[in-house]
Every structure is written in structure tokens, then in C-alpha cells.
Short mmCIF file of C-alpha atoms in Angstrom, two decimals:
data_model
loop_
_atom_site.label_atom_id
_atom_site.label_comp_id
_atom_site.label_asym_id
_atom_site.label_seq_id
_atom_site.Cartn_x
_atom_site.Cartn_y
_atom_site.Cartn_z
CA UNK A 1449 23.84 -13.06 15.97
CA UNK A 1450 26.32 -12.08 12.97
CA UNK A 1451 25.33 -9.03 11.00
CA UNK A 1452 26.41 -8.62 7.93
CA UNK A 1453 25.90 -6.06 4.63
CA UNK A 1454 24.68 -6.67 0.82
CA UNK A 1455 24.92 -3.79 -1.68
CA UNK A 1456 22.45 -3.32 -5.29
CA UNK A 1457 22.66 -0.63 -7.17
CA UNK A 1458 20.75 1.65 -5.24
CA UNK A 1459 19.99 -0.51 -1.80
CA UNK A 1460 22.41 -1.30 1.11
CA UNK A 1461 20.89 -3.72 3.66
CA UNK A 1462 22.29 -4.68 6.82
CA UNK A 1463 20.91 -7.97 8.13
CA UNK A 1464 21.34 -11.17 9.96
CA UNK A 1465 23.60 -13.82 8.36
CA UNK A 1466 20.98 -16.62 7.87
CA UNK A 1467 18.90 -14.25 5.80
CA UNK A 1468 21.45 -13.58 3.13
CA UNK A 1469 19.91 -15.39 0.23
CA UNK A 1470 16.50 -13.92 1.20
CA UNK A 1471 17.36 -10.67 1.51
CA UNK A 1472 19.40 -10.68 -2.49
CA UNK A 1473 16.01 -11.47 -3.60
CA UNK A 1474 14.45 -8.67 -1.88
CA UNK A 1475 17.19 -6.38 -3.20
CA UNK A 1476 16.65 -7.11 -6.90
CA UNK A 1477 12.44 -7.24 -6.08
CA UNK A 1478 13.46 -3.61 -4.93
CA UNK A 1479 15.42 -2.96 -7.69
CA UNK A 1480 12.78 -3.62 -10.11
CA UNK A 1481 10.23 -1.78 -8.37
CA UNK A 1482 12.37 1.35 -8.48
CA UNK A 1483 13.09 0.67 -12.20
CA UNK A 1484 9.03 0.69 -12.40
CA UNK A 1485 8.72 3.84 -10.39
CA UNK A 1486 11.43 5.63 -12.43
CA UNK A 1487 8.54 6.46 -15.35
CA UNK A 1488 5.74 7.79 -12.93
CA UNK A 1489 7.78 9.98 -10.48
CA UNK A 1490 10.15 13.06 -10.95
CA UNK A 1491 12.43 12.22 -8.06
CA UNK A 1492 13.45 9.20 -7.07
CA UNK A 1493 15.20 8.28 -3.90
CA UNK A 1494 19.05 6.48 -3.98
CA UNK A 1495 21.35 4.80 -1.68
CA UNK A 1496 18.42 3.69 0.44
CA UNK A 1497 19.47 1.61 3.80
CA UNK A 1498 17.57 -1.62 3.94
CA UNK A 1499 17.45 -3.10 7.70
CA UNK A 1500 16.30 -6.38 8.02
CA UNK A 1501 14.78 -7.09 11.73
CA UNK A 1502 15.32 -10.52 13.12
CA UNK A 1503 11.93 -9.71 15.38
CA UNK A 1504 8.78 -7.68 15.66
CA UNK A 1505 10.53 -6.89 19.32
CA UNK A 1506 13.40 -5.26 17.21
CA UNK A 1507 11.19 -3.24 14.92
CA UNK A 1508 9.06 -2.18 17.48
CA UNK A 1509 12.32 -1.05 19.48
CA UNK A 1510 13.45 0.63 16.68
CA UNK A 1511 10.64 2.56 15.69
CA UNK A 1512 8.23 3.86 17.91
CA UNK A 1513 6.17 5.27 14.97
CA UNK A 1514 5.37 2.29 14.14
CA UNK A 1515 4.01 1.32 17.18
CA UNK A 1516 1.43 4.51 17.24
CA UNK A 1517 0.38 3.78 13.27
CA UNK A 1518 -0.32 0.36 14.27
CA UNK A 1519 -2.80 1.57 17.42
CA UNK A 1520 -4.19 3.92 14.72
CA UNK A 1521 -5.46 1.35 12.72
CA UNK A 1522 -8.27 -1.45 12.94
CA UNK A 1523 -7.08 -5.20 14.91
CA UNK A 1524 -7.46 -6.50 11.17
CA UNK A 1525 -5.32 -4.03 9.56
CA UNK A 1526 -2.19 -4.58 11.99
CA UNK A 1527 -0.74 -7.85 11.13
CA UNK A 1528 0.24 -6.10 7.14
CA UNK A 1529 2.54 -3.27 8.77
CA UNK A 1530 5.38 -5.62 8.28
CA UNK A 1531 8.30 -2.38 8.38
CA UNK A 1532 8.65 1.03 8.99
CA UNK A 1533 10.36 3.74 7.28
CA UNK A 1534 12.53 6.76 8.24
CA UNK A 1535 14.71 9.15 6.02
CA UNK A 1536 16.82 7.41 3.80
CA UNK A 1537 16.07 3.75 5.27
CA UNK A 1538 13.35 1.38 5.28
CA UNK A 1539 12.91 -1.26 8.13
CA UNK A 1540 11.33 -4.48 7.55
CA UNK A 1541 10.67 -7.76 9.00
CA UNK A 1542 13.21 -10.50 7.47
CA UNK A 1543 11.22 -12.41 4.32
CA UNK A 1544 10.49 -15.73 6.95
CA UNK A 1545 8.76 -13.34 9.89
CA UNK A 1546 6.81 -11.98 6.91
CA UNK A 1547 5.34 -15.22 6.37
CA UNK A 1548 4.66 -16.44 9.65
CA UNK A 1549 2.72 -13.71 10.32
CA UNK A 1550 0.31 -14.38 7.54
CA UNK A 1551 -2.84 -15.30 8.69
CA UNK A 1552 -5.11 -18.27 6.84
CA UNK A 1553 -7.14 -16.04 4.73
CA UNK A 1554 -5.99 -16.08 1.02
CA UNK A 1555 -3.69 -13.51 -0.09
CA UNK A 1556 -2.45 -11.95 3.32
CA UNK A 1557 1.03 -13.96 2.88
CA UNK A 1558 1.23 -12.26 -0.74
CA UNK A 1559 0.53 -8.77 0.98
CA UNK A 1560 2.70 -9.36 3.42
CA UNK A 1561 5.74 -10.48 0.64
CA UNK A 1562 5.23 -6.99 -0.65
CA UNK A 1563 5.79 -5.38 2.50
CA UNK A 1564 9.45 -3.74 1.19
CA UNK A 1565 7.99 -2.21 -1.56
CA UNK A 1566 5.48 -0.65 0.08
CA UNK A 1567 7.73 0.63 2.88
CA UNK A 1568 9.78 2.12 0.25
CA UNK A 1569 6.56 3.53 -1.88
CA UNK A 1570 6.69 5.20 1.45
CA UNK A 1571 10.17 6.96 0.64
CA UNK A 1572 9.01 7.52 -2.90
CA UNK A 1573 6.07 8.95 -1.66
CA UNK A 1574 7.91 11.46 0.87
CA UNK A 1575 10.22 12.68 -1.85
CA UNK A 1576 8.07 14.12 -4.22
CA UNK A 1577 5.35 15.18 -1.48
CA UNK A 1578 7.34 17.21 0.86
CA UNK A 1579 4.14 17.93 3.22
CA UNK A 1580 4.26 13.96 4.02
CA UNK A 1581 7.03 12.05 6.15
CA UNK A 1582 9.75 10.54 6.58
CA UNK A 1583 11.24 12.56 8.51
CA UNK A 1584 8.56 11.81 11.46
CA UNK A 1585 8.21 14.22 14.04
CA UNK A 1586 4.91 15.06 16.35
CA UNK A 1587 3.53 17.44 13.23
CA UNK A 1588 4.53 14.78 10.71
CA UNK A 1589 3.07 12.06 12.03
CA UNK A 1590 -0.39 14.11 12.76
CA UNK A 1591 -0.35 14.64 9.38
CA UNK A 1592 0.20 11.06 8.68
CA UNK A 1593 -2.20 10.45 11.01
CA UNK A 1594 -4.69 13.12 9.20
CA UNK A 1595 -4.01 11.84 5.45
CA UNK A 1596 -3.32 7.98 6.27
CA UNK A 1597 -5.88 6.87 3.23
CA UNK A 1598 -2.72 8.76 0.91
CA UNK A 1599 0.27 7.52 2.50
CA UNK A 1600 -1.04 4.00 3.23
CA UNK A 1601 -3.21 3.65 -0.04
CA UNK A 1602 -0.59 5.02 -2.44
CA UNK A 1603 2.28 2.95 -1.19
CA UNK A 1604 -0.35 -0.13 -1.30
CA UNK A 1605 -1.46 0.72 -4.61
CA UNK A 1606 2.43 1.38 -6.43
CA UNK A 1607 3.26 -1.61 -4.33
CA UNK A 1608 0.90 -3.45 -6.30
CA UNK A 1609 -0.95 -4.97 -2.78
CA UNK A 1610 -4.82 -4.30 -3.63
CA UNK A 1611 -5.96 -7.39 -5.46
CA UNK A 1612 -4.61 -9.46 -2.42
CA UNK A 1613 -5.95 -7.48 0.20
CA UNK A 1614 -9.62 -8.17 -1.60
CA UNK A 1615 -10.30 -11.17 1.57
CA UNK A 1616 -9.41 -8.96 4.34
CA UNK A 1617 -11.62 -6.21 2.79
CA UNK A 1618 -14.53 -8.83 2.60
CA UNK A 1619 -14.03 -9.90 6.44
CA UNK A 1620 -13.88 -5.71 7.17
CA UNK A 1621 -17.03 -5.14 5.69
CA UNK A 1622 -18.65 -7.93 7.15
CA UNK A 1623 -17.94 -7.23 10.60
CA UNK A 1624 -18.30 -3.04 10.19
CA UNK A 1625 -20.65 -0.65 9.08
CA UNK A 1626 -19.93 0.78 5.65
CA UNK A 1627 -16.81 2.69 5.09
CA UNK A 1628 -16.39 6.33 4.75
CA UNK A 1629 -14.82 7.95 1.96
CA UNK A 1630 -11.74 8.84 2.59
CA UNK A 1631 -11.42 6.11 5.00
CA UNK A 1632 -10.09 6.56 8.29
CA UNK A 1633 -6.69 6.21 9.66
CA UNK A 1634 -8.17 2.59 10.91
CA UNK A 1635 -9.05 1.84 7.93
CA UNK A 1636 -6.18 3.28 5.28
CA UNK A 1637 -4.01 0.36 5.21
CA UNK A 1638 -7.03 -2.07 4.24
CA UNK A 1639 -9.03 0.49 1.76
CA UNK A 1640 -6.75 3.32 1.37
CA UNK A 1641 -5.38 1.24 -2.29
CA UNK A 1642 -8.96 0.93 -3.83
CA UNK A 1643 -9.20 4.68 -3.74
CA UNK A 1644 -6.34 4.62 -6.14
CA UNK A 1645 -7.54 1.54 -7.97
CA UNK A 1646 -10.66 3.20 -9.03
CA UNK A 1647 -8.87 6.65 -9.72
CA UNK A 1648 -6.49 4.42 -11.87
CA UNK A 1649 -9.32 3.21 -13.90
CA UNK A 1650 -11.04 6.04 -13.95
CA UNK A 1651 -8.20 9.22 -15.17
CA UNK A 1652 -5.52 7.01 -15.54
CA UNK A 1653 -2.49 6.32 -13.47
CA UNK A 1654 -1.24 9.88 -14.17
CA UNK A 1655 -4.04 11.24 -12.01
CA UNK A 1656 -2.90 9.06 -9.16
CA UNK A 1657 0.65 10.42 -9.08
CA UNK A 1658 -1.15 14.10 -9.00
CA UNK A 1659 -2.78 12.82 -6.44
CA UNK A 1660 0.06 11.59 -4.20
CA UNK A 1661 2.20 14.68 -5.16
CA UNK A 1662 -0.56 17.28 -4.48
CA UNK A 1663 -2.21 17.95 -1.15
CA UNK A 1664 -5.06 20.17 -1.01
CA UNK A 1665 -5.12 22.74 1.15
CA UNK A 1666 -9.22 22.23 2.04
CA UNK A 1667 -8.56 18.74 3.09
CA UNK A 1668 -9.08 15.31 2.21
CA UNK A 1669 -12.44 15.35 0.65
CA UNK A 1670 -11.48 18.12 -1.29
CA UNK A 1671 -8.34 16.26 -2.99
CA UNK A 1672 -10.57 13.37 -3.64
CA UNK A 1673 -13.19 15.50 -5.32
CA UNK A 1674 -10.31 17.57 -7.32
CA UNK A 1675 -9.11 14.21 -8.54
CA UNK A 1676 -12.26 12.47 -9.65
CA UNK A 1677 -13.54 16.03 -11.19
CA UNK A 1678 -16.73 14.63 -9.43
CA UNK A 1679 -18.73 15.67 -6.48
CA UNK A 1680 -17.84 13.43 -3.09
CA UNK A 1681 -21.49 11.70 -2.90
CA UNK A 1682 -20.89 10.10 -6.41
CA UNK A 1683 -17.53 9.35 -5.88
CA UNK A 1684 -18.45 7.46 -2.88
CA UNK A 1685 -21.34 5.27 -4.63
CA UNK A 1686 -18.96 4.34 -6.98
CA UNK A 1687 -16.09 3.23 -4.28
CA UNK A 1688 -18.31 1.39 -2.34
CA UNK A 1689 -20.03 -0.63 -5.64
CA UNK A 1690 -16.39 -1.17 -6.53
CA UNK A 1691 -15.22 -2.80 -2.84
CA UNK A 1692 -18.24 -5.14 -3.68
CA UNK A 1693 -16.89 -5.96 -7.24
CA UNK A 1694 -13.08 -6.14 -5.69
CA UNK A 1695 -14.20 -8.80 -3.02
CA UNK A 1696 -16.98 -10.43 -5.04
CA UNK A 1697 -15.39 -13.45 -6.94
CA UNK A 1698 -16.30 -14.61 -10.13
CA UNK A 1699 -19.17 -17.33 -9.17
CA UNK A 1700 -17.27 -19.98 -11.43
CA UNK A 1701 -13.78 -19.06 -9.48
CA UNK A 1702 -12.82 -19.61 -5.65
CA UNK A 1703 -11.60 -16.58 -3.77
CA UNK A 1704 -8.25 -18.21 -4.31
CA UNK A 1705 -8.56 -18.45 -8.01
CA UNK A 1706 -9.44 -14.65 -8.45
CA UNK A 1707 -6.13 -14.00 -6.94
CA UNK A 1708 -3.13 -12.77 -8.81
CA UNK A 1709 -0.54 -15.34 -9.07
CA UNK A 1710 3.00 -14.97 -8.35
CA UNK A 1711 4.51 -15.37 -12.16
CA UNK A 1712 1.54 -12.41 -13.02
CA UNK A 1713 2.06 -8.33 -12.48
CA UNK A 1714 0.63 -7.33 -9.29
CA UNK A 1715 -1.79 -4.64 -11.08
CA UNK A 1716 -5.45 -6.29 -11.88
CA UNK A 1717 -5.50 -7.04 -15.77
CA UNK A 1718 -6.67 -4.18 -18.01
CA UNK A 1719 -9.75 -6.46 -19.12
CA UNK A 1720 -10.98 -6.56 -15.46
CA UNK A 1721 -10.98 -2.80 -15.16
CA UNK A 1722 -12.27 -2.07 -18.58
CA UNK A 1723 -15.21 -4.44 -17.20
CA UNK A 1724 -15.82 -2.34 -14.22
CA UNK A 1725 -15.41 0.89 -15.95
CA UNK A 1726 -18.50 -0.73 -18.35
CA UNK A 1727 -20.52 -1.54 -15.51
CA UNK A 1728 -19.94 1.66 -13.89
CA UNK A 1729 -21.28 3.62 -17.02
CA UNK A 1730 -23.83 1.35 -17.42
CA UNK A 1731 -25.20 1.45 -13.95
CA UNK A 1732 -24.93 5.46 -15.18
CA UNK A 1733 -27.04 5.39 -18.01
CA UNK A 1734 -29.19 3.67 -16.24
#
């Protein structure tokens, strides 16, 4: 096994030979995605290390962390933490072990290509938050632990993950009893996103990045109420009608078809969210 470097701008990964013309894609898909981030956040992380794993075995080696977030969350959620990160470096499975470990349902092997931004939402995250990791230590990672529906949700919702999750969330809340809000740490990597979905429709994106900079000090409920300006109860109808409209298809359209595609943004169209913001106020009036 031949390692090997390749430098961008503000990336240096270190990976296996074989994956070189993978991993130059996922250098300038990081690239961009930084670009992106560069409007919404004040600091910005540079000269990030990039570490490509050959194998889970590897990652897992590497990172116990990892290991303990994954026993944290629900048998469903596992198979999308597909990397790890630490100060200064993100670890990820190489672009082909991302897709083998895809499962059949539609849009788990376009989570799963996402995986690097995410783990580097995670950096992004951690550098304007400093009460969240990296670095991970026992404290950190209790607090990780305690506000996983933040630091799993916003790095799924920057990484632009949410409208492909929509089939795992229909097969969670088939087989579970209805969510709380904030979700749990089993549940943050699966609904931790539509949390910042709905707050995106709902105050704008601008209220998100509040959100992700800003913990408050009475807890997670609290933050969610300070950054709906509504009282938890109603927030919580309206998450839970909006899971149902995320994972309920138009009746024309296959689950497939309501997918983003690859050549679109990741975000869900403004139209779509201007028609659940109408049915929201609707349902209101009502």
C-alpha cells in the first residue's frame, strides 16, 4: 500500500495511490463547499488535513470517537457516519467504501457521497462554536453527546444531506414511536437536519448560523425555543407535520423522482419550501 499526498488551496489529503483521481474530485467538492460557507460564517478553517481510509478497520483504529458516536446512535443511523473529525483534519472513508456501504434504499449512496462535507461542516462548526469539538476529550464528547441534534443536524443541513435522507426518515418512523424534539443522540444524524430545514424556512438561513454559533445556557429546548421565537409544543407540531411532508412524495412522483439529482443544488428548491411555509400558515389560520 503506497501513500501518497494531493494539495488544493486550502486541503492536503494523504491517501492511497489507487484513489488519486477520486480523491481530486473530493478536493475541489471541498473546495466549493468552503467557497459556499465563506458568506454564512465569520471564521473559516484553512490548511485542513484530509485522510482518506482504505477501511472502516482503519477509521475505526484511528478514531475511537467514532466508534462511541456510532453506539450512540440508532442501527439505521450508523451506516451514514462515513468519517470522523479531529482538530485540523477530517477522516473519511475513500469515495468507493462510501458507496459500497450504501444500502438499497434511495438516496443513502447520495448521503453517503456527501460524507466529506459534512465531516468538515464539523470543523466549521467547531470554529465558530468554541463550546463544541474537535478537540474531543471525555467533556467534549459528553457535550457532543448532550447536543448531537446541533452538531449532527447542522453539519447535515450545510452539507446539503436532508432531502436524501427523506427514505431513511420514512423507514425510522415506521418502525419507532414518534420523535422527540430535539431528537436524541440516536436519532441526530437521521433528524437532527430537518430541525434546520424548517428553521431555514421559517427565519431564514441567518437564524440557523445563530443557532449553530450560540448555545444556550438552559439547554437544548431552550435554544430551539429562542430560535423559533415560539413555544416548544408548537414548534414540535410543526416538525413532526413537516417529517411527514419531507418523506411524503408527490403522489404523481416515485420516492426516487422527489429526490434531488446530482447536476441540482443539494438545498430543496425555494418553491417547495414556500409551499410548506403556505401550508403551515394555512393549517394556522385554520
Amino acid at each position: 500500500m503506497t501513500w501518497i499526498e494531493t494539495h488544493s488551496a486550502s486541503f492536503e489529503a494523504r491517501h492511497e495511490a489507487t484513489d488519486a483521481d477520486d480523491v481530486r474530485l473530493v478536493l475541489d467538492q471541498l473546495e466549493q463547499f468552503r467557497s459556499d460557507l465563506s458568506d454564512r460564517f465569520e471564521r473559516l478553517p484553512e490548511d485542513v488535513g484530509v485522510v482518506i481510509h482504505g477501511s472502516p478497520a482503519m477509521l475505526a483504529v484511528a478514531h475511537p470517537w467514532l466508534e462511541l458516536a456510532r453506539l450512540a446512535a440508532s442501527p439505521a443511523s450508523r451506516r451514514y457516519f462515513g468519517g470522523w473529525f479531529t482538530s485540523g483534519e477530517i477522516h473519511v472513508l475513500a469515495p468507493k467504501l462510501l458507496e459500497g456501504r450504501a444500502s438499497k434504499v434511495a438516496g443513502s449512496a447520495e448521503t453517503l457521497r456527501l460524507a466529506p462535507l459534512h465531516e468538515y461542516a464539523h470543523l466549521v462548526i467547531g470554529a465558530n462554536n468554541p463550546e463544541l469539538p474537535p478537540p474531543f476529550n471525555p467533556r467534549s464528547f459528553r457535550n457532543y453527546l448532550r447536543w448531537a441534534w446541533l452538531c449532527e443536524g447542522a453539519a447535515t443541513w450545510l452539507a446539503g444531506q436532508t432531502p436524501y435522507l427523506a427514505p431513511a426518515i420514512v423507514s425510522r418512523m415506521r418502525k419507532g414511536r414518534a420523535p422527540s424534539l430535539p431528537p436524541s443522540a440516536r436519532d441526530a444524524m437521521l433528524l437532527g437536519g430537518s430541525i434546520f430545514d424548517l428553521l431555514a424556512e421559517g427565519e431564514g438561513p441567518d437564524a440557523c448560523v445563530t443557532l449553530i454559533c450560540n448555545l444556550e445556557a438552559a439547554g437544548p429546548q431552550a435554544a430551539i425555543e429562542r430560535a423559533f421565537a415560539r413555544p416548544l409544543a408548537e414548534i414540535t407540531d410543526d416538525w413532526r407535520r413537516y417529517l411527514a411532508e419531507l418523506t411524503a412524495p408527490d403522489p404523481t412522483t416515485t420516492l426516487t423522482d422527489s429526490l434531488p439529482s446530482e447536476q441540482t443544488a443539494p438545498m430543496q428548491p425555494e418553491d417547495a419550501r414556500a409551499e410548506r411555509r403556505r401550508r403551515r400558515e394555512a393549517r394556522r389560520i385554520g
